PDB file of C-alpha atoms in Angstrom:
ATOM      1  CA  MET A   1      42.690  -0.835 229.364  1.00 39.00           C
ATOM      2  CA  PRO A   2      45.755  -2.418 231.021  1.00 39.00           C
ATOM      3  CA  GLY A   3      48.487  -3.326 228.584  1.00 41.00           C
ATOM      4  CA  HIS A   4      47.129  -0.982 225.891  1.00 46.00           C
ATOM      5  CA  SER A   5      48.516   2.461 226.772  1.00 50.00           C
ATOM      6  CA  ASP A   6      49.387   4.982 224.040  1.00 81.00           C
ATOM      7  CA  ARG A   7      52.876   5.554 225.433  1.00 84.00           C
ATOM      8  CA  LEU A   8      55.442   3.446 227.197  1.00 85.00           C
ATOM      9  CA  THR A   9      58.566   4.353 229.161  1.00 89.00           C
ATOM     10  CA  ILE A  10      61.433   1.864 229.002  1.00 86.00           C
ATOM     11  CA  GLU A  11      64.921   2.054 230.481  1.00 86.00           C
ATOM     12  CA  ILE A  12      67.750   1.389 228.003  1.00 84.00           C
ATOM     13  CA  ASP A  13      71.398   1.722 229.088  1.00 78.00           C
ATOM     14  CA  GLY A  14      70.354   3.693 232.163  1.00 80.00           C
ATOM     15  CA  ARG A  15      68.261   6.109 230.101  1.00 83.00           C
ATOM     16  CA  CYS A  16      64.470   6.324 230.260  1.00 86.00           C
ATOM     17  CA  ILE A  17      63.032   6.225 226.723  1.00 86.00           C
ATOM     18  CA  ASP A  18      59.478   7.454 226.172  1.00 87.00           C
ATOM     19  CA  CYS A  19      57.906   5.533 223.279  1.00 87.00           C
ATOM     20  CA  ALA A  20      54.808   6.367 221.268  1.00 87.00           C
ATOM     21  CA  ILE A  21      52.653   3.312 220.496  1.00 90.00           C
ATOM     22  CA  VAL A  22      50.602   3.066 217.311  1.00 86.00           C
ATOM     23  CA  ARG A  23      48.237   0.095 217.352  1.00 87.00           C
ATOM     24  CA  SER A  24      46.456  -1.503 214.416  1.00 85.00           C
ATOM     25  CA  PRO A  25      43.974  -4.399 214.333  1.00 86.00           C
ATOM     26  CA  ARG A  26      45.525  -5.515 211.024  1.00 82.00           C
ATOM     27  CA  ARG A  27      49.096  -5.700 212.313  1.00 87.00           C
ATOM     28  CA  ARG A  28      50.438  -9.072 213.455  1.00 88.00           C
ATOM     29  CA  THR A  29      54.024  -8.162 214.335  1.00 91.00           C
ATOM     30  CA  ILE A  30      55.818  -5.454 216.309  1.00 91.00           C
ATOM     31  CA  ALA A  31      57.932  -2.915 214.421  1.00 90.00           C
ATOM     32  CA  LEU A  32      60.192  -0.204 215.841  1.00 90.00           C
ATOM     33  CA  GLN A  33      60.774   3.152 214.163  1.00 85.00           C
ATOM     34  CA  ILE A  34      63.103   5.999 215.102  1.00 84.00           C
ATOM     35  CA  ASP A  35      63.101   9.545 213.774  1.00 76.00           C
ATOM     36  CA  HIS A  36      63.585  13.101 215.060  1.00 70.00           C
ATOM     37  CA  GLU A  37      60.622  12.605 217.413  1.00 75.00           C
ATOM     38  CA  GLY A  38      62.200   9.561 219.047  1.00 83.00           C
ATOM     39  CA  LEU A  39      61.187   5.903 219.246  1.00 88.00           C
ATOM     40  CA  SER A  40      57.764   4.684 218.186  1.00 89.00           C
ATOM     41  CA  ILE A  41      56.308   1.185 218.278  1.00 91.00           C
ATOM     42  CA  ARG A  42      53.924  -0.207 215.645  1.00 88.00           C
ATOM     43  CA  ALA A  43      52.003  -2.955 217.384  1.00 90.00           C
ATOM     44  CA  PRO A  44      49.031  -5.311 217.075  1.00 91.00           C
ATOM     45  CA  GLN A  45      45.885  -3.977 218.703  1.00 89.00           C
ATOM     46  CA  ARG A  46      45.980  -6.366 221.671  1.00 89.00           C
ATOM     47  CA  ALA A  47      49.748  -6.572 222.277  1.00 90.00           C
ATOM     48  CA  SER A  48      50.473  -6.183 225.998  1.00 91.00           C
ATOM     49  CA  ASP A  49      52.970  -3.750 227.472  1.00 89.00           C
ATOM     50  CA  ARG A  50      55.028  -6.752 228.585  1.00 90.00           C
ATOM     51  CA  ARG A  51      55.335  -7.972 224.986  1.00 93.00           C
ATOM     52  CA  LEU A  52      56.245  -4.474 223.790  1.00 91.00           C
ATOM     53  CA  ARG A  53      58.909  -4.071 226.471  1.00 91.00           C
ATOM     54  CA  ALA A  54      60.430  -7.397 225.494  1.00 92.00           C
ATOM     55  CA  ALA A  55      60.567  -6.350 221.842  1.00 92.00           C
ATOM     56  CA  VAL A  56      62.279  -3.078 222.710  1.00 91.00           C
ATOM     57  CA  LYS A  57      64.764  -4.715 225.088  1.00 90.00           C
ATOM     58  CA  SER A  58      65.711  -7.269 222.418  1.00 92.00           C
ATOM     59  CA  ARG A  59      66.889  -4.418 220.160  1.00 90.00           C
ATOM     60  CA  ALA A  60      68.384  -2.173 222.822  1.00 89.00           C
ATOM     61  CA  ASP A  61      71.779  -1.833 221.113  1.00 87.00           C
ATOM     62  CA  TRP A  62      70.208  -0.893 217.777  1.00 88.00           C
ATOM     63  CA  ILE A  63      67.892   1.619 219.475  1.00 88.00           C
ATOM     64  CA  SER A  64      70.767   3.297 221.330  1.00 86.00           C
ATOM     65  CA  LEU A  65      72.755   3.569 218.094  1.00 82.00           C
ATOM     66  CA  LYS A  66      69.887   5.020 216.067  1.00 82.00           C
ATOM     67  CA  LEU A  67      68.838   7.488 218.764  1.00 81.00           C
ATOM     68  CA  ALA A  68      72.426   8.756 218.873  1.00 78.00           C
ATOM     69  CA  GLU A  69      72.452   9.136 215.076  1.00 73.00           C
ATOM     70  CA  TRP A  70      69.161  11.042 215.041  1.00 70.00           C
ATOM     71  CA  SER A  71      70.309  13.367 217.809  1.00 67.00           C
ATOM     72  CA  THR A  72      72.959  14.778 215.436  1.00 59.00           C
ATOM     73  CA  ARG A  73      70.569  15.412 212.543  1.00 61.00           C
ATOM     74  CA  PRO A  74      68.888  18.774 211.999  1.00 55.00           C
ATOM     75  CA  LYS A  75      65.224  18.841 212.943  1.00 60.00           C
ATOM     76  CA  PRO A  76      62.643  19.964 210.377  1.00 60.00           C
ATOM     77  CA  ALA A  77      62.555  23.729 210.151  1.00 60.00           C
ATOM     78  CA  GLN A  78      59.699  25.594 211.805  1.00 67.00           C
ATOM     79  CA  ARG A  79      58.761  27.973 209.017  1.00 75.00           C
ATOM     80  CA  ARG A  80      56.563  31.037 209.191  1.00 83.00           C
ATOM     81  CA  LEU A  81      54.467  30.959 206.049  1.00 90.00           C
ATOM     82  CA  GLU A  82      54.516  34.678 205.377  1.00 92.00           C
ATOM     83  CA  SER A  83      55.804  36.858 202.554  1.00 93.00           C
ATOM     84  CA  GLY A  84      59.593  36.855 202.424  1.00 93.00           C
ATOM     85  CA  ALA A  85      59.975  33.385 203.940  1.00 93.00           C
ATOM     86  CA  THR A  86      61.803  30.739 201.931  1.00 93.00           C
ATOM     87  CA  LEU A  87      60.620  27.246 201.078  1.00 94.00           C
ATOM     88  CA  PRO A  88      62.733  24.362 199.736  1.00 94.00           C
ATOM     89  CA  PHE A  89      62.109  23.022 196.250  1.00 96.00           C
ATOM     90  CA  LEU A  90      64.275  20.500 194.382  1.00 96.00           C
ATOM     91  CA  GLY A  91      67.317  21.383 196.462  1.00 94.00           C
ATOM     92  CA  ASP A  92      66.903  25.120 195.935  1.00 94.00           C
ATOM     93  CA  GLU A  93      64.778  27.801 197.593  1.00 95.00           C
ATOM     94  CA  LEU A  94      61.654  29.676 196.594  1.00 96.00           C
ATOM     95  CA  ARG A  95      60.711  32.999 198.153  1.00 96.00           C
ATOM     96  CA  LEU A  96      57.147  33.067 199.404  1.00 96.00           C
ATOM     97  CA  ASP A  97      54.887  35.905 198.310  1.00 96.00           C
ATOM     98  CA  ILE A  98      51.426  36.053 199.926  1.00 94.00           C
ATOM     99  CA  ILE A  99      48.930  38.226 198.087  1.00 92.00           C
ATOM    100  CA  ALA A 100      45.549  39.142 199.563  1.00 89.00           C
ATOM    101  CA  HIS A 101      43.426  39.170 196.413  1.00 82.00           C
ATOM    102  CA  PRO A 102      40.490  41.625 196.358  1.00 76.00           C
ATOM    103  CA  THR A 103      38.120  39.373 194.396  1.00 74.00           C
ATOM    104  CA  ARG A 104      39.513  35.830 194.439  1.00 70.00           C
ATOM    105  CA  ALA A 105      37.726  33.504 196.877  1.00 73.00           C
ATOM    106  CA  ARG A 106      39.697  30.358 196.017  1.00 86.00           C
ATOM    107  CA  THR A 107      43.384  30.032 196.859  1.00 91.00           C
ATOM    108  CA  ARG A 108      45.779  29.961 193.915  1.00 93.00           C
ATOM    109  CA  VAL A 109      49.444  28.956 194.135  1.00 95.00           C
ATOM    110  CA  GLU A 110      51.912  29.253 191.275  1.00 95.00           C
ATOM    111  CA  ARG A 111      55.649  29.403 190.780  1.00 96.00           C
ATOM    112  CA  GLN A 112      57.252  32.310 188.970  1.00 95.00           C
ATOM    113  CA  ASP A 113      61.007  31.863 188.623  1.00 94.00           C
ATOM    114  CA  ASP A 114      62.322  31.805 192.220  1.00 96.00           C
ATOM    115  CA  ARG A 115      59.041  32.976 193.761  1.00 97.00           C
ATOM    116  CA  LEU A 116      56.093  30.963 195.036  1.00 97.00           C
ATOM    117  CA  ILE A 117      53.040  33.198 194.819  1.00 96.00           C
ATOM    118  CA  VAL A 118      50.021  32.394 196.972  1.00 95.00           C
ATOM    119  CA  GLU A 119      46.848  34.379 196.297  1.00 93.00           C
ATOM    120  CA  ILE A 120      44.223  34.158 199.027  1.00 92.00           C
ATOM    121  CA  ASP A 121      40.905  35.742 199.912  1.00 90.00           C
ATOM    122  CA  ARG A 122      41.682  39.119 201.453  1.00 86.00           C
ATOM    123  CA  HIS A 123      38.976  38.636 204.085  1.00 84.00           C
ATOM    124  CA  LEU A 124      40.801  35.721 205.742  1.00 83.00           C
ATOM    125  CA  THR A 125      42.457  36.381 209.104  1.00 86.00           C
ATOM    126  CA  GLY A 126      44.117  34.558 211.990  1.00 89.00           C
ATOM    127  CA  GLU A 127      44.097  30.766 212.074  1.00 87.00           C
ATOM    128  CA  MET A 128      41.852  30.500 209.016  1.00 86.00           C
ATOM    129  CA  ARG A 129      44.320  32.548 206.979  1.00 89.00           C
ATOM    130  CA  ALA A 130      47.320  30.519 208.188  1.00 89.00           C
ATOM    131  CA  SER A 131      45.542  27.217 207.531  1.00 91.00           C
ATOM    132  CA  THR A 132      44.491  28.303 204.038  1.00 92.00           C
ATOM    133  CA  ILE A 133      48.044  29.292 203.124  1.00 93.00           C
ATOM    134  CA  ARG A 134      49.492  26.038 204.437  1.00 92.00           C
ATOM    135  CA  LYS A 135      46.921  23.864 202.664  1.00 94.00           C
ATOM    136  CA  GLY A 136      47.399  25.751 199.414  1.00 95.00           C
ATOM    137  CA  ILE A 137      51.172  25.321 199.542  1.00 96.00           C
ATOM    138  CA  GLU A 138      50.842  21.628 200.386  1.00 95.00           C
ATOM    139  CA  ARG A 139      48.518  21.077 197.425  1.00 96.00           C
ATOM    140  CA  TRP A 140      51.085  22.755 195.169  1.00 97.00           C
ATOM    141  CA  TYR A 141      53.899  20.558 196.511  1.00 97.00           C
ATOM    142  CA  ARG A 142      51.764  17.475 195.972  1.00 97.00           C
ATOM    143  CA  ARG A 143      51.061  18.426 192.360  1.00 97.00           C
ATOM    144  CA  GLU A 144      54.760  18.960 191.716  1.00 97.00           C
ATOM    145  CA  ALA A 145      55.597  15.610 193.300  1.00 97.00           C
ATOM    146  CA  ASP A 146      52.898  13.906 191.234  1.00 97.00           C
ATOM    147  CA  THR A 147      54.415  15.408 188.102  1.00 97.00           C
ATOM    148  CA  LEU A 148      58.018  14.437 188.867  1.00 97.00           C
ATOM    149  CA  PHE A 149      58.095  11.238 190.921  1.00 98.00           C
ATOM    150  CA  PRO A 150      56.294   8.699 188.659  1.00 97.00           C
ATOM    151  CA  GLY A 151      58.736   9.265 185.808  1.00 97.00           C
ATOM    152  CA  ARG A 152      61.747   8.778 188.068  1.00 97.00           C
ATOM    153  CA  VAL A 153      60.283   5.602 189.569  1.00 98.00           C
ATOM    154  CA  ARG A 154      59.566   4.120 186.140  1.00 97.00           C
ATOM    155  CA  HIS A 155      63.057   5.078 184.953  1.00 97.00           C
ATOM    156  CA  TYR A 156      64.583   2.738 187.530  1.00 98.00           C
ATOM    157  CA  ALA A 157      61.868   0.090 187.222  1.00 97.00           C
ATOM    158  CA  GLU A 158      62.612  -0.198 183.501  1.00 97.00           C
ATOM    159  CA  GLN A 159      66.249  -0.919 184.317  1.00 96.00           C
ATOM    160  CA  LEU A 160      65.092  -3.909 186.359  1.00 96.00           C
ATOM    161  CA  GLY A 161      62.443  -4.942 183.847  1.00 96.00           C
ATOM    162  CA  ARG A 162      59.771  -4.844 186.535  1.00 94.00           C
ATOM    163  CA  PRO A 163      56.332  -3.243 186.196  1.00 94.00           C
ATOM    164  CA  VAL A 164      55.063  -0.629 188.651  1.00 96.00           C
ATOM    165  CA  LYS A 165      51.330  -0.850 189.200  1.00 95.00           C
ATOM    166  CA  ALA A 166      50.998   2.717 190.487  1.00 96.00           C
ATOM    167  CA  VAL A 167      52.944   5.584 192.019  1.00 97.00           C
ATOM    168  CA  GLN A 168      51.008   7.387 194.733  1.00 97.00           C
ATOM    169  CA  ILE A 169      51.847  10.606 196.556  1.00 96.00           C
ATOM    170  CA  ARG A 170      51.153  10.345 200.263  1.00 93.00           C
ATOM    171  CA  ASP A 171      51.471  12.276 203.527  1.00 90.00           C
ATOM    172  CA  GLN A 172      53.831   9.872 205.283  1.00 81.00           C
ATOM    173  CA  LYS A 173      55.039  11.167 208.640  1.00 72.00           C
ATOM    174  CA  ARG A 174      57.870   8.706 209.291  1.00 71.00           C
ATOM    175  CA  ARG A 175      59.124   7.447 205.932  1.00 83.00           C
ATOM    176  CA  TRP A 176      60.094   8.711 202.501  1.00 91.00           C
ATOM    177  CA  GLY A 177      58.471   5.894 200.618  1.00 92.00           C
ATOM    178  CA  SER A 178      57.176   2.350 200.562  1.00 91.00           C
ATOM    179  CA  CYS A 179      56.549  -0.456 198.088  1.00 93.00           C
ATOM    180  CA  ASP A 180      53.895  -3.104 198.639  1.00 91.00           C
ATOM    181  CA  SER A 181      53.541  -6.633 197.305  1.00 90.00           C
ATOM    182  CA  LYS A 182      51.175  -5.441 194.543  1.00 92.00           C
ATOM    183  CA  GLY A 183      53.837  -3.209 193.013  1.00 94.00           C
ATOM    184  CA  ILE A 184      52.342   0.048 194.297  1.00 95.00           C
ATOM    185  CA  ILE A 185      54.994   2.581 195.301  1.00 97.00           C
ATOM    186  CA  ARG A 186      54.044   5.380 197.668  1.00 95.00           C
ATOM    187  CA  LEU A 187      56.236   8.451 198.068  1.00 96.00           C
ATOM    188  CA  ASN A 188      56.178  11.277 200.598  1.00 94.00           C
ATOM    189  CA  TRP A 189      55.234  14.619 199.009  1.00 96.00           C
ATOM    190  CA  ARG A 190      57.762  16.417 201.262  1.00 93.00           C
ATOM    191  CA  LEU A 191      60.585  14.770 199.331  1.00 94.00           C
ATOM    192  CA  VAL A 192      60.017  17.260 196.498  1.00 96.00           C
ATOM    193  CA  GLY A 193      61.957  19.801 198.550  1.00 94.00           C
ATOM    194  CA  ALA A 194      65.123  17.701 198.221  1.00 94.00           C
ATOM    195  CA  ASP A 195      67.898  17.757 195.658  1.00 95.00           C
ATOM    196  CA  PRO A 196      66.935  15.628 192.594  1.00 96.00           C
ATOM    197  CA  ASP A 197      69.833  13.252 193.353  1.00 96.00           C
ATOM    198  CA  LEU A 198      68.226  12.433 196.697  1.00 96.00           C
ATOM    199  CA  ILE A 199      64.781  12.021 195.160  1.00 97.00           C
ATOM    200  CA  ASP A 200      66.335   9.559 192.717  1.00 97.00           C
ATOM    201  CA  TYR A 201      67.872   7.607 195.609  1.00 97.00           C
ATOM    202  CA  VAL A 202      64.486   7.154 197.281  1.00 96.00           C
ATOM    203  CA  CYS A 203      62.885   6.169 193.980  1.00 97.00           C
ATOM    204  CA  ALA A 204      65.630   3.617 193.258  1.00 97.00           C
ATOM    205  CA  HIS A 205      65.393   2.292 196.826  1.00 96.00           C
ATOM    206  CA  GLU A 206      61.664   1.648 196.546  1.00 96.00           C
ATOM    207  CA  VAL A 207      61.980   0.161 193.053  1.00 97.00           C
ATOM    208  CA  ALA A 208      64.549  -2.319 194.404  1.00 97.00           C
ATOM    209  CA  HIS A 209      61.795  -3.624 196.686  1.00 95.00           C
ATOM    210  CA  LEU A 210      59.996  -4.883 193.581  1.00 96.00           C
ATOM    211  CA  ILE A 211      62.668  -7.607 193.568  1.00 96.00           C
ATOM    212  CA  GLU A 212      63.715  -7.844 197.227  1.00 94.00           C
ATOM    213  CA  PRO A 213      60.961  -6.978 199.744  1.00 91.00           C
ATOM    214  CA  ASN A 214      63.293  -6.667 202.749  1.00 88.00           C
ATOM    215  CA  HIS A 215      66.596  -4.919 203.475  1.00 89.00           C
ATOM    216  CA  SER A 216      68.813  -7.953 203.043  1.00 91.00           C
ATOM    217  CA  ALA A 217      72.257  -7.965 201.434  1.00 94.00           C
ATOM    218  CA  ALA A 218      70.530  -9.023 198.214  1.00 95.00           C
ATOM    219  CA  PHE A 219      68.338  -5.907 198.370  1.00 95.00           C
ATOM    220  CA  TRP A 220      71.296  -3.553 198.744  1.00 95.00           C
ATOM    221  CA  ALA A 221      72.996  -5.308 195.833  1.00 97.00           C
ATOM    222  CA  VAL A 222      69.997  -4.413 193.665  1.00 97.00           C
ATOM    223  CA  VAL A 223      70.173  -0.797 194.861  1.00 97.00           C
ATOM    224  CA  ALA A 224      73.897  -0.688 194.068  1.00 97.00           C
ATOM    225  CA  GLY A 225      73.202  -1.971 190.572  1.00 97.00           C
ATOM    226  CA  LEU A 226      70.808   0.912 190.023  1.00 97.00           C
ATOM    227  CA  MET A 227      72.887   3.523 191.827  1.00 97.00           C
ATOM    228  CA  PRO A 228      76.527   2.757 192.669  1.00 97.00           C
ATOM    229  CA  ASP A 229      76.843   5.818 194.952  1.00 97.00           C
ATOM    230  CA  TRP A 230      73.701   5.036 196.951  1.00 96.00           C
ATOM    231  CA  LYS A 231      75.519   5.128 200.306  1.00 94.00           C
ATOM    232  CA  ALA A 232      76.667   8.716 199.816  1.00 95.00           C
ATOM    233  CA  ARG A 233      73.189   9.757 198.724  1.00 94.00           C
ATOM    234  CA  ARG A 234      71.565   8.066 201.704  1.00 91.00           C
ATOM    235  CA  GLN A 235      73.958   9.863 204.056  1.00 88.00           C
ATOM    236  CA  ARG A 236      73.100  13.205 202.448  1.00 89.00           C
ATOM    237  CA  LEU A 237      69.398  12.426 202.697  1.00 89.00           C
ATOM    238  CA  ASN A 238      69.661  11.691 206.401  1.00 82.00           C
ATOM    239  CA  ALA A 239      71.895  14.692 207.076  1.00 81.00           C
ATOM    240  CA  THR A 240      69.762  17.276 205.257  1.00 81.00           C
ATOM    241  CA  ALA A 241      66.182  16.124 205.854  1.00 78.00           C
ATOM    242  CA  GLY A 242      65.567  18.893 208.367  1.00 74.00           C
ATOM    243  CA  VAL A 243      66.559  21.459 205.761  1.00 78.00           C
ATOM    244  CA  PHE A 244      64.477  20.399 202.771  1.00 82.00           C
ATOM    245  CA  VAL A 245      61.255  19.372 204.542  1.00 81.00           C
ATOM    246  CA  PRO A 246      58.846  22.312 204.004  1.00 84.00           C
ATOM    247  CA  PHE A 247      56.742  21.691 207.134  1.00 81.00           C
TER     248      PHE A 247
END
């Protein structure tokens, strides 16, 4: 359908930028996001290409700046999930140990000191084996995040005297966390690979949204009250994301 393509190419400062477009029937406004994959546009279902181009052009300077910043950041590591590989966990590393179990049909993942042991059905091969290992490791990361993150969120929420309705662990591709108007905070399970200081920054950041829903000067003042060194932590988070993201 004209005006509703999944990608859009726009020229900014003499450079052709290829943008991914994610449409939603519930969205009413256009939002721009930039990460290691480039620029993406969150748009209403029926927004025309002309409207999208105008939105991008209106923020051309910001886009150029952010694309330049992202170009200097390390990209997420492409890890081979085999014995001997390392995986990030709370700013440290765990050595992966894959064990083909002779009788176990269900995958089991557990940590032993600096090892992450994954027991799988010995009959699995090829893509099925790789997928089973990956899903098992992801489930383990999610459990660890679900154990750690709610307590850290509530630690900062108590300092503000604000209730948190729920803390949910999610598979968010383009953000570390979010906070909605109902007081539900959602955090990316991949963050559990990061140093605890960086996890705390994201938790404090999202808790601050319980008071200030946007990123105004008032919002950053709330963050600073919770964490005076938030700027240094945010810089470290941005600089090391490609290192601590498991996959």
